[in-house]
mmCIF file of N, CA and C in Angstrom:
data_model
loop_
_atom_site.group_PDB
_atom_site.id
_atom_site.type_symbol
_atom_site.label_atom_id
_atom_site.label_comp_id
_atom_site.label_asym_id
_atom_site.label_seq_id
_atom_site.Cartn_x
_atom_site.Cartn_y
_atom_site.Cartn_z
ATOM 1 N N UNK A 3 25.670 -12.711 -24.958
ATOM 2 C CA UNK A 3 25.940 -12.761 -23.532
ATOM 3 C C UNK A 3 26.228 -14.218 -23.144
ATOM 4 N N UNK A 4 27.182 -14.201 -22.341
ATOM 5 C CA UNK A 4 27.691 -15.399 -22.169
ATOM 6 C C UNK A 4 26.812 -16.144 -20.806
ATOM 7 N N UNK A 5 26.811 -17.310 -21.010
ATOM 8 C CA UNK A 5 25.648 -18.037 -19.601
ATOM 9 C C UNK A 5 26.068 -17.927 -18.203
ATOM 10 N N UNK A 6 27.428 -17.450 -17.884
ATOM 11 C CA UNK A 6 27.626 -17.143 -16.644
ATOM 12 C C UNK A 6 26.870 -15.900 -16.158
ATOM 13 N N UNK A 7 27.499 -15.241 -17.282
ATOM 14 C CA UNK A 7 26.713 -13.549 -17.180
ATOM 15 C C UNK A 7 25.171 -13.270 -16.834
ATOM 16 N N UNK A 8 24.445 -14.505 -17.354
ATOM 17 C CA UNK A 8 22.813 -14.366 -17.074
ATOM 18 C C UNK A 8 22.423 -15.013 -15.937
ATOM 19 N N UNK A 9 23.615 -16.213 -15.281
ATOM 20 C CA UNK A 9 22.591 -16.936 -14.485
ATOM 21 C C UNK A 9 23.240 -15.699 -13.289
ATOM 22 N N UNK A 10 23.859 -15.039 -13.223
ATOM 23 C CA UNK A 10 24.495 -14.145 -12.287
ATOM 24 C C UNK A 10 23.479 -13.332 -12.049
ATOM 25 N N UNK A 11 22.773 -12.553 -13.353
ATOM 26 C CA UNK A 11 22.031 -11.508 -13.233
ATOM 27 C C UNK A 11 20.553 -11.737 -12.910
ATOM 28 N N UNK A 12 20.197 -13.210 -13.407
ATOM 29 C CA UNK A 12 19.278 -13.612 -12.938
ATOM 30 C C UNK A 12 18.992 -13.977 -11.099
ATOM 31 N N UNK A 13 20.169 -14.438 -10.537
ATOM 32 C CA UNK A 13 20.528 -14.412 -9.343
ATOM 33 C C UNK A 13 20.688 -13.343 -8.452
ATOM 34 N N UNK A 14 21.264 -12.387 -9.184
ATOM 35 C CA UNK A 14 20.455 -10.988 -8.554
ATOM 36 C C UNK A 14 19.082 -10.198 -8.584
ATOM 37 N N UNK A 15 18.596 -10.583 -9.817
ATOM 38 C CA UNK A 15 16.891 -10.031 -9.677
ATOM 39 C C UNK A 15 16.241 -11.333 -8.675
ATOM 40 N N UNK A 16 16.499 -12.523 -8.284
ATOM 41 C CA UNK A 16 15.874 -13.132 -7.235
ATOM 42 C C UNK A 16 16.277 -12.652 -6.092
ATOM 43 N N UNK A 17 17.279 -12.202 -5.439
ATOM 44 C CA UNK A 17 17.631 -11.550 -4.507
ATOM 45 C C UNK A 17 16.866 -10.506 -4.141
ATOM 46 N N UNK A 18 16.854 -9.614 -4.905
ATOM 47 C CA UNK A 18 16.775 -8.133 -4.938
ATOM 48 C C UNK A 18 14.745 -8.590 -4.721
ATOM 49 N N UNK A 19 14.010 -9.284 -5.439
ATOM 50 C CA UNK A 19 13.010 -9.438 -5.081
ATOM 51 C C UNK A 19 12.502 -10.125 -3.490
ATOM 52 N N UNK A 20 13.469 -11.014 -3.238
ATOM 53 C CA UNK A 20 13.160 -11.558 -1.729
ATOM 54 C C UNK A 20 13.431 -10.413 -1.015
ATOM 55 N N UNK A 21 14.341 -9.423 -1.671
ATOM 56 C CA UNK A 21 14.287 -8.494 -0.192
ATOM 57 C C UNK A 21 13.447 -7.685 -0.267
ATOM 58 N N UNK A 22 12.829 -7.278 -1.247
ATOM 59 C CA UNK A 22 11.409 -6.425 -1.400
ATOM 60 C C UNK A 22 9.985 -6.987 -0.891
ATOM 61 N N UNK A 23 10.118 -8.012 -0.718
ATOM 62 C CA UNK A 23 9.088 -9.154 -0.409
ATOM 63 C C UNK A 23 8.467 -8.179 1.380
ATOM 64 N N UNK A 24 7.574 -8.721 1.368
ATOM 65 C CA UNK A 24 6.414 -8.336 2.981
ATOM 66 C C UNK A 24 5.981 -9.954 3.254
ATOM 67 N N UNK A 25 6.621 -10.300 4.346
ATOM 68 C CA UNK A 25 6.002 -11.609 5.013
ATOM 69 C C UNK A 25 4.760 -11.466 5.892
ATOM 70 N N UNK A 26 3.731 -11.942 5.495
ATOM 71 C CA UNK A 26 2.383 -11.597 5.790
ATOM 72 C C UNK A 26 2.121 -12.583 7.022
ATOM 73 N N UNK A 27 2.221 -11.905 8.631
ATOM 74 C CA UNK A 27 2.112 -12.939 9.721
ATOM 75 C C UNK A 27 1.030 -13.009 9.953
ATOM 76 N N UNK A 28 0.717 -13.717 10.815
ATOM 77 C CA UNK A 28 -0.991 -14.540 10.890
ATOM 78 C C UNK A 28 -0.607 -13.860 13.002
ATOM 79 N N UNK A 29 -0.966 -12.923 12.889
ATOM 80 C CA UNK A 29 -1.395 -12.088 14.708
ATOM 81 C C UNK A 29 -2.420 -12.861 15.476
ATOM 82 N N UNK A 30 -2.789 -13.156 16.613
ATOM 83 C CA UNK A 30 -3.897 -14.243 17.349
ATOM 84 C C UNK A 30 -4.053 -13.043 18.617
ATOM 85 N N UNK A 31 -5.536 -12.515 18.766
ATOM 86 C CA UNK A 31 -6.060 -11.949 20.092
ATOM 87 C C UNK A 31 -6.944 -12.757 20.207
ATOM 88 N N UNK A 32 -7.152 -12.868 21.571
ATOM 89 C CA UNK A 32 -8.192 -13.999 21.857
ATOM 90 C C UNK A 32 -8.915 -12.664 22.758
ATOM 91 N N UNK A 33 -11.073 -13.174 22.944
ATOM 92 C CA UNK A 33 -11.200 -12.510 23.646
ATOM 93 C C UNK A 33 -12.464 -13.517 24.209
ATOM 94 N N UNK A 34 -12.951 -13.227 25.299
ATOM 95 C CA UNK A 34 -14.085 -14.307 26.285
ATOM 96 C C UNK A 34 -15.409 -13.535 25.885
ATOM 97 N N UNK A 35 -16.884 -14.300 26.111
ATOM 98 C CA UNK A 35 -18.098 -13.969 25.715
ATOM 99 C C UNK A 35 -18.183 -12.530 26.241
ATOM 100 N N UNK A 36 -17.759 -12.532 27.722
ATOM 101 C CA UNK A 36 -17.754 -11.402 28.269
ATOM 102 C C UNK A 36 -17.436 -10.587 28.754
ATOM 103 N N UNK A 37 -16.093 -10.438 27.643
ATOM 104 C CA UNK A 37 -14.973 -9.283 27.724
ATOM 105 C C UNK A 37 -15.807 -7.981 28.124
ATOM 106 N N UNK A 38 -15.152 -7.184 28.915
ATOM 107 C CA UNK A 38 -15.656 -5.767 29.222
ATOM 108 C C UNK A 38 -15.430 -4.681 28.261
ATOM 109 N N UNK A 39 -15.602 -3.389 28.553
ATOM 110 C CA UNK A 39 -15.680 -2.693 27.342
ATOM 111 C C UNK A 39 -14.057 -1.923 27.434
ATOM 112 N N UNK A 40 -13.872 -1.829 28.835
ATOM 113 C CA UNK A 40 -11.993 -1.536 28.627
ATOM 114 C C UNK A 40 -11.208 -2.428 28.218
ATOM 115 N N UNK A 41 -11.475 -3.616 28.483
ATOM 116 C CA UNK A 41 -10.576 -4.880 27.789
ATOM 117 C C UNK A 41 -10.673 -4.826 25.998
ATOM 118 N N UNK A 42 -12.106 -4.633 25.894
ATOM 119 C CA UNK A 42 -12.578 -5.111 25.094
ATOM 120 C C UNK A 42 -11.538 -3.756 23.611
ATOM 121 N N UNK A 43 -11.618 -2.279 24.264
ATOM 122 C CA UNK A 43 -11.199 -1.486 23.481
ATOM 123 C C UNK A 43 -9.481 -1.537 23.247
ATOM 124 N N UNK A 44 -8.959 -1.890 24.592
ATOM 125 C CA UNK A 44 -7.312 -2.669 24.681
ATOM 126 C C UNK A 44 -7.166 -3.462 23.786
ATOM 127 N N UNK A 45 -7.760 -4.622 23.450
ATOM 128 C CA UNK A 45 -7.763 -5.467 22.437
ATOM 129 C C UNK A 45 -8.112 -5.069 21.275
ATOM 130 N N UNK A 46 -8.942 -4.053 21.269
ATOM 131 C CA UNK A 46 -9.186 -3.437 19.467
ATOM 132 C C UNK A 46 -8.072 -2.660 19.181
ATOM 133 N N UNK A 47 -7.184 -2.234 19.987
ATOM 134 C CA UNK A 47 -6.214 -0.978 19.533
ATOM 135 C C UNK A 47 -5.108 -2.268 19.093
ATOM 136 N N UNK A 48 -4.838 -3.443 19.730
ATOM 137 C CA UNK A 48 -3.787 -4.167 19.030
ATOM 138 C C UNK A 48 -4.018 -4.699 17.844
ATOM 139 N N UNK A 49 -5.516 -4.730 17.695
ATOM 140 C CA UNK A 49 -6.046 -5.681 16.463
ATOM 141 C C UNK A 49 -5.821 -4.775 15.175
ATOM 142 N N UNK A 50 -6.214 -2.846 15.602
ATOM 143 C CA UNK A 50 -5.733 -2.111 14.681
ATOM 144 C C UNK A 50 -4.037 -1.910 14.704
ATOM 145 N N UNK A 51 -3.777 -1.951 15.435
ATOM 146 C CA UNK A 51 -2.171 -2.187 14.943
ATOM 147 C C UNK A 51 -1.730 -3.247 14.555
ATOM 148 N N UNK A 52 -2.005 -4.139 14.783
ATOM 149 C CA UNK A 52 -1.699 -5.382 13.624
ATOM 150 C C UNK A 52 -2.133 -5.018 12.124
ATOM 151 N N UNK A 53 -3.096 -4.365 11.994
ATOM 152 C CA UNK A 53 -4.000 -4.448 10.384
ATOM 153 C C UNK A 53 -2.827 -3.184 10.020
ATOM 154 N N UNK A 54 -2.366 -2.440 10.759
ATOM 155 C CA UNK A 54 -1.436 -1.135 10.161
ATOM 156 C C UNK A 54 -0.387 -1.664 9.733
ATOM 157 N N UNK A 55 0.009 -2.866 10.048
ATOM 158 C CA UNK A 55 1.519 -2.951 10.127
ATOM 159 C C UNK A 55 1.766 -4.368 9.262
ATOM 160 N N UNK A 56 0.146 -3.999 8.657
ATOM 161 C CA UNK A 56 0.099 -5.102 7.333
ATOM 162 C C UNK A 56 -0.125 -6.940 7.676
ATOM 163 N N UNK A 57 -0.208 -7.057 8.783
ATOM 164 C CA UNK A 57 -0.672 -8.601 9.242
ATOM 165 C C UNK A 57 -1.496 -8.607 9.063
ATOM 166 N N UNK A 58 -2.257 -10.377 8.972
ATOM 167 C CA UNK A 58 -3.713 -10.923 9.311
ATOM 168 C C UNK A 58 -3.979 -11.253 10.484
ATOM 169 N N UNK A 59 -5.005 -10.996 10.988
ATOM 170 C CA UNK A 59 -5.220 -11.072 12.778
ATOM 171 C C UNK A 59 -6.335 -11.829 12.758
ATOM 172 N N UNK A 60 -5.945 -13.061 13.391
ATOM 173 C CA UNK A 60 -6.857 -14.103 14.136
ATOM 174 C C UNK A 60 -7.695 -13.690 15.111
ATOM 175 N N UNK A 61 -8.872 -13.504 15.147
ATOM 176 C CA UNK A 61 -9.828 -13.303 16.113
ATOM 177 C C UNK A 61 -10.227 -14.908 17.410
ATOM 178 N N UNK A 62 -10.188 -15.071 17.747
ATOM 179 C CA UNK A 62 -10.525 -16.221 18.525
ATOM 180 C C UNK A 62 -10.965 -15.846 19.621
ATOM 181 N N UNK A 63 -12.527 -16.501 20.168
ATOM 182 C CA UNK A 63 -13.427 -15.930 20.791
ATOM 183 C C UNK A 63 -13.656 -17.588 21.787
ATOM 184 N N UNK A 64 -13.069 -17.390 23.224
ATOM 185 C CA UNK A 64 -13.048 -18.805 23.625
ATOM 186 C C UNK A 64 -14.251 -18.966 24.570
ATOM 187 N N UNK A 65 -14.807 -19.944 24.894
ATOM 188 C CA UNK A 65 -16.216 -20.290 25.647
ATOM 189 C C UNK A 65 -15.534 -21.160 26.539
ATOM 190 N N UNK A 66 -15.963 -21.063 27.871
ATOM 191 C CA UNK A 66 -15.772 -22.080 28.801
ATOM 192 C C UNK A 66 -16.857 -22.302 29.811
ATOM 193 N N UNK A 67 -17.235 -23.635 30.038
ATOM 194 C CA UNK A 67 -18.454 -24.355 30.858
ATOM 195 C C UNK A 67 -19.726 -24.136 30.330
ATOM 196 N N UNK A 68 -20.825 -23.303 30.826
ATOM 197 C CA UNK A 68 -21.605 -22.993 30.371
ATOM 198 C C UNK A 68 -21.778 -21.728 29.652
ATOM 199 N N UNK A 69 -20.850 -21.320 29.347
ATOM 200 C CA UNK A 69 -20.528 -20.238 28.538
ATOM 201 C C UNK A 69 -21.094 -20.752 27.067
ATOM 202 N N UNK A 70 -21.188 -21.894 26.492
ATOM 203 C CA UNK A 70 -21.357 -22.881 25.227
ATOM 204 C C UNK A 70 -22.745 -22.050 25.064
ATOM 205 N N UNK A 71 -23.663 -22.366 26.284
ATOM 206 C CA UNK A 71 -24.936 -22.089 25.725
ATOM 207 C C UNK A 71 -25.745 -20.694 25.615
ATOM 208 N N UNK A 72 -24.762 -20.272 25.638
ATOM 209 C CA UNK A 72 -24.586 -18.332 25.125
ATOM 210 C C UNK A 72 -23.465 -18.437 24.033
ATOM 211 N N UNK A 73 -23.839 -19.232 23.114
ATOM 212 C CA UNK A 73 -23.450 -18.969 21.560
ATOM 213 C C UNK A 73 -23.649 -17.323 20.543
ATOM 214 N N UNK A 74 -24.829 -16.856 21.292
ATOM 215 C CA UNK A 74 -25.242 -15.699 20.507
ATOM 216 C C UNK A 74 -24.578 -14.275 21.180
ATOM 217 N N UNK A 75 -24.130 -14.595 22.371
ATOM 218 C CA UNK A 75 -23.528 -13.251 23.158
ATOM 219 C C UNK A 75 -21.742 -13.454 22.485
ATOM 220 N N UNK A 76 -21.439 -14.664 22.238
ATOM 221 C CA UNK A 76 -19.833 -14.701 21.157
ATOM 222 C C UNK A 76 -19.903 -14.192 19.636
ATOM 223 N N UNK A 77 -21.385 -14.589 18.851
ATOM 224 C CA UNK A 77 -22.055 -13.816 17.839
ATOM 225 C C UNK A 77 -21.461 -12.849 17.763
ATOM 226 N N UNK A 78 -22.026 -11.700 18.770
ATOM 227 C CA UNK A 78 -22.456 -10.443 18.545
ATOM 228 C C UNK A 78 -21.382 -9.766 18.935
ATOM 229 N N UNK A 79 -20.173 -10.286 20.015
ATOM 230 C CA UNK A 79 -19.209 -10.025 20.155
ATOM 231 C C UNK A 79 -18.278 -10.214 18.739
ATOM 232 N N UNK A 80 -18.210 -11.105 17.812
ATOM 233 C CA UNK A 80 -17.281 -11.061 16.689
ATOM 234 C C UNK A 80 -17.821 -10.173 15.671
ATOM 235 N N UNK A 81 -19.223 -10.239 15.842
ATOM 236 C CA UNK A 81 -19.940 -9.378 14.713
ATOM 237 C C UNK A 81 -19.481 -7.544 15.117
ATOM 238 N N UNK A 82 -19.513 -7.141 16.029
ATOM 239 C CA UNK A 82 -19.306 -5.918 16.698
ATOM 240 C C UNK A 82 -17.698 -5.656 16.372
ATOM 241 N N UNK A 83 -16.301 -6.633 16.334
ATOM 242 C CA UNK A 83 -15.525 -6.041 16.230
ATOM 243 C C UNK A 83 -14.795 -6.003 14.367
ATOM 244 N N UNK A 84 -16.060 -7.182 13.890
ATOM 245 C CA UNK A 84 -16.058 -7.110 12.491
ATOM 246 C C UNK A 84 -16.283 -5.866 11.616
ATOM 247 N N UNK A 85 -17.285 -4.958 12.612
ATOM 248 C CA UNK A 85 -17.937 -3.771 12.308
ATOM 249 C C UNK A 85 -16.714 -2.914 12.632
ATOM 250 N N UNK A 86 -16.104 -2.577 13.843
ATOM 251 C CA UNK A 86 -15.388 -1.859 14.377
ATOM 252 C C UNK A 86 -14.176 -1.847 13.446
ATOM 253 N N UNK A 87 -13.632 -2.818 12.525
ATOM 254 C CA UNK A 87 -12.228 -2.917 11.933
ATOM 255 C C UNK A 87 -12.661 -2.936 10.343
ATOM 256 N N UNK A 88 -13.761 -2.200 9.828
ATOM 257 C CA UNK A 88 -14.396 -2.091 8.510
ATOM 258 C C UNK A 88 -13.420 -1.662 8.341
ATOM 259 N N UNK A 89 -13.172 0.060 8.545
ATOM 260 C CA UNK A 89 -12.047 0.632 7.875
ATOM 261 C C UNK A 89 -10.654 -0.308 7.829
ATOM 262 N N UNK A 90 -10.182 -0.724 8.323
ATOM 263 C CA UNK A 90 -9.126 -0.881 8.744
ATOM 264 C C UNK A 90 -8.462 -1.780 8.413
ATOM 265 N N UNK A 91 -9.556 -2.972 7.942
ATOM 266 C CA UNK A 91 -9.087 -4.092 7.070
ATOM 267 C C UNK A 91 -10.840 -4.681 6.955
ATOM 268 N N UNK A 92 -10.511 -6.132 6.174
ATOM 269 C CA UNK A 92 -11.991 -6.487 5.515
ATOM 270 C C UNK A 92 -12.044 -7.980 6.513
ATOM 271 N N UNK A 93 -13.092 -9.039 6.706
ATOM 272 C CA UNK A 93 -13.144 -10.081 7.089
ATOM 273 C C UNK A 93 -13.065 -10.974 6.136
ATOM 274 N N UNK A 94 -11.559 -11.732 6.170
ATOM 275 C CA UNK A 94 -11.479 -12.943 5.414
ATOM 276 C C UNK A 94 -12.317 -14.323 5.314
ATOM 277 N N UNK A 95 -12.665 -14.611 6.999
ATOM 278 C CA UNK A 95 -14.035 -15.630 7.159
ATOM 279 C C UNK A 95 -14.094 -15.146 8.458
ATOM 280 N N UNK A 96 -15.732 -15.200 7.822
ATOM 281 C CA UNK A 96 -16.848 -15.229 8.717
ATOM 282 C C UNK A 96 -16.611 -15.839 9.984
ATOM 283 N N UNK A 97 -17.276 -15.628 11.322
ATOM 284 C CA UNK A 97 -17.055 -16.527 12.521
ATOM 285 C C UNK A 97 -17.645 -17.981 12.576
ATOM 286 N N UNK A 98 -16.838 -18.914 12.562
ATOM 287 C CA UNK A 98 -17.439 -20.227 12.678
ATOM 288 C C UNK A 98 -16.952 -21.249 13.972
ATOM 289 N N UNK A 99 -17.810 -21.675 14.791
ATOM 290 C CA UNK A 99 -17.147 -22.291 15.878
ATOM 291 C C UNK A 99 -16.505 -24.181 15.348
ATOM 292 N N UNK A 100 -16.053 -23.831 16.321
ATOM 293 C CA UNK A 100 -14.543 -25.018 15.596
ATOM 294 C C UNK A 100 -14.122 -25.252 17.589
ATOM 295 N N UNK A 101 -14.838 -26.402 17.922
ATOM 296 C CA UNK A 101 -15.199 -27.079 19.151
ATOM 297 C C UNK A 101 -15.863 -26.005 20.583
ATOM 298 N N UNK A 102 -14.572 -25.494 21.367
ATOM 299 C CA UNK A 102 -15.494 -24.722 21.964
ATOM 300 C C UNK A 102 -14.709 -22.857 21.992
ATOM 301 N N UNK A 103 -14.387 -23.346 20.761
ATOM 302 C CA UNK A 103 -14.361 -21.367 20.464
ATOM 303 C C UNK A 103 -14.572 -21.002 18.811
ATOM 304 N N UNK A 104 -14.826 -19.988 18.716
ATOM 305 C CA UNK A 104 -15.727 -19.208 17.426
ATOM 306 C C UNK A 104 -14.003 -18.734 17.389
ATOM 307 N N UNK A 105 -13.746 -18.708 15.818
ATOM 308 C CA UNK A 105 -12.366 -18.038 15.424
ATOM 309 C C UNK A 105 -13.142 -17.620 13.971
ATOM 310 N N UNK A 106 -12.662 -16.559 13.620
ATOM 311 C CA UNK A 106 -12.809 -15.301 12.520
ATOM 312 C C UNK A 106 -11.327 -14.692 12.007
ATOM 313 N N UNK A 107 -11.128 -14.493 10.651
ATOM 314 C CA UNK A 107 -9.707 -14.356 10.491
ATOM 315 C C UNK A 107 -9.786 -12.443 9.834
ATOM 316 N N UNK A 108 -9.694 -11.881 9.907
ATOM 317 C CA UNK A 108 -9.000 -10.611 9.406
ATOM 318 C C UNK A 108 -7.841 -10.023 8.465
ATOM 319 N N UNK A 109 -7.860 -9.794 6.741
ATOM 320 C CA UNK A 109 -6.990 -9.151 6.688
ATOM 321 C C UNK A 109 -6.859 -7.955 6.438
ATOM 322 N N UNK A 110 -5.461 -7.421 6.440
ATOM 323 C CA UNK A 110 -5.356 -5.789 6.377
ATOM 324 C C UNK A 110 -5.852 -4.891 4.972
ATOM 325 N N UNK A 111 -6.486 -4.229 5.014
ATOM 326 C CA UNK A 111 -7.339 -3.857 3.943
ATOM 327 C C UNK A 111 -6.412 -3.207 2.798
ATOM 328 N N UNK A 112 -6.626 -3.146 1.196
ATOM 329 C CA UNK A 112 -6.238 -3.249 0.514
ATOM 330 C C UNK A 112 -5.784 -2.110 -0.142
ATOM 331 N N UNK A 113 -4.104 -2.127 -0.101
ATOM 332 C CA UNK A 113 -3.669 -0.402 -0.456
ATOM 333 C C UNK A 113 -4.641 0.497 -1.387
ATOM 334 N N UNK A 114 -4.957 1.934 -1.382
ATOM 335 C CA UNK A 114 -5.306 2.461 -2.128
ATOM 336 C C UNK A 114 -4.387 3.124 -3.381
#
């Protein structure tokens, strides 16, 4: 086989793989210490459609004023929707605050 012939064919199996390729986007819902429980379920239905449609979804949980010193009511809020999106995908990291908001990352759980 002559070297035109391979770098050609080789140039088509790189092709043919970029177009098979899934670009894995990084999704961002933000939600407050004391999101309500209709907000709160609005925001879980996008977070599960992001995990369906194969993205990683940024959780970001923002505090403002004295909101800081109710650290444990943002807790239990990331911990609760960590629980809620078991099925649906797994938690990549844990919630860690990073100045004055707690961010947690999500990805979409792993084909069967």
């Amino acid at each position: 086989m002559d070297y035109g012939k391979y770098k050609y064919e080789t140039q088509k199996k790189e092709a043919e793989a970029r177009r098979n390729q899934k670009v894995i986007e990084i999704k961002e819902v933000k939600f407050r210490p004391n999101t309500d429980t209709n907000d709160y379920e609005v925001k879980m239905r996008a977070v599960l459609k992001f995990l369906g449609e194969g993205d990683k979804v940024k959780v970001t949980l923002r505090f403002r004023g004295r909101e800081m010193a109710h650290q444990d009511l943002g807790r239990k809020l990331l911990d609760r929707v960590a629980e809620d999106v078991k099925l649906h995908g797994k938690v990549e990291s844990m919630p860690k605050l990073e100045g004055r908001q707690m961010v947690m990352m999500i990805g979409p759980a792993p084909a069967k």
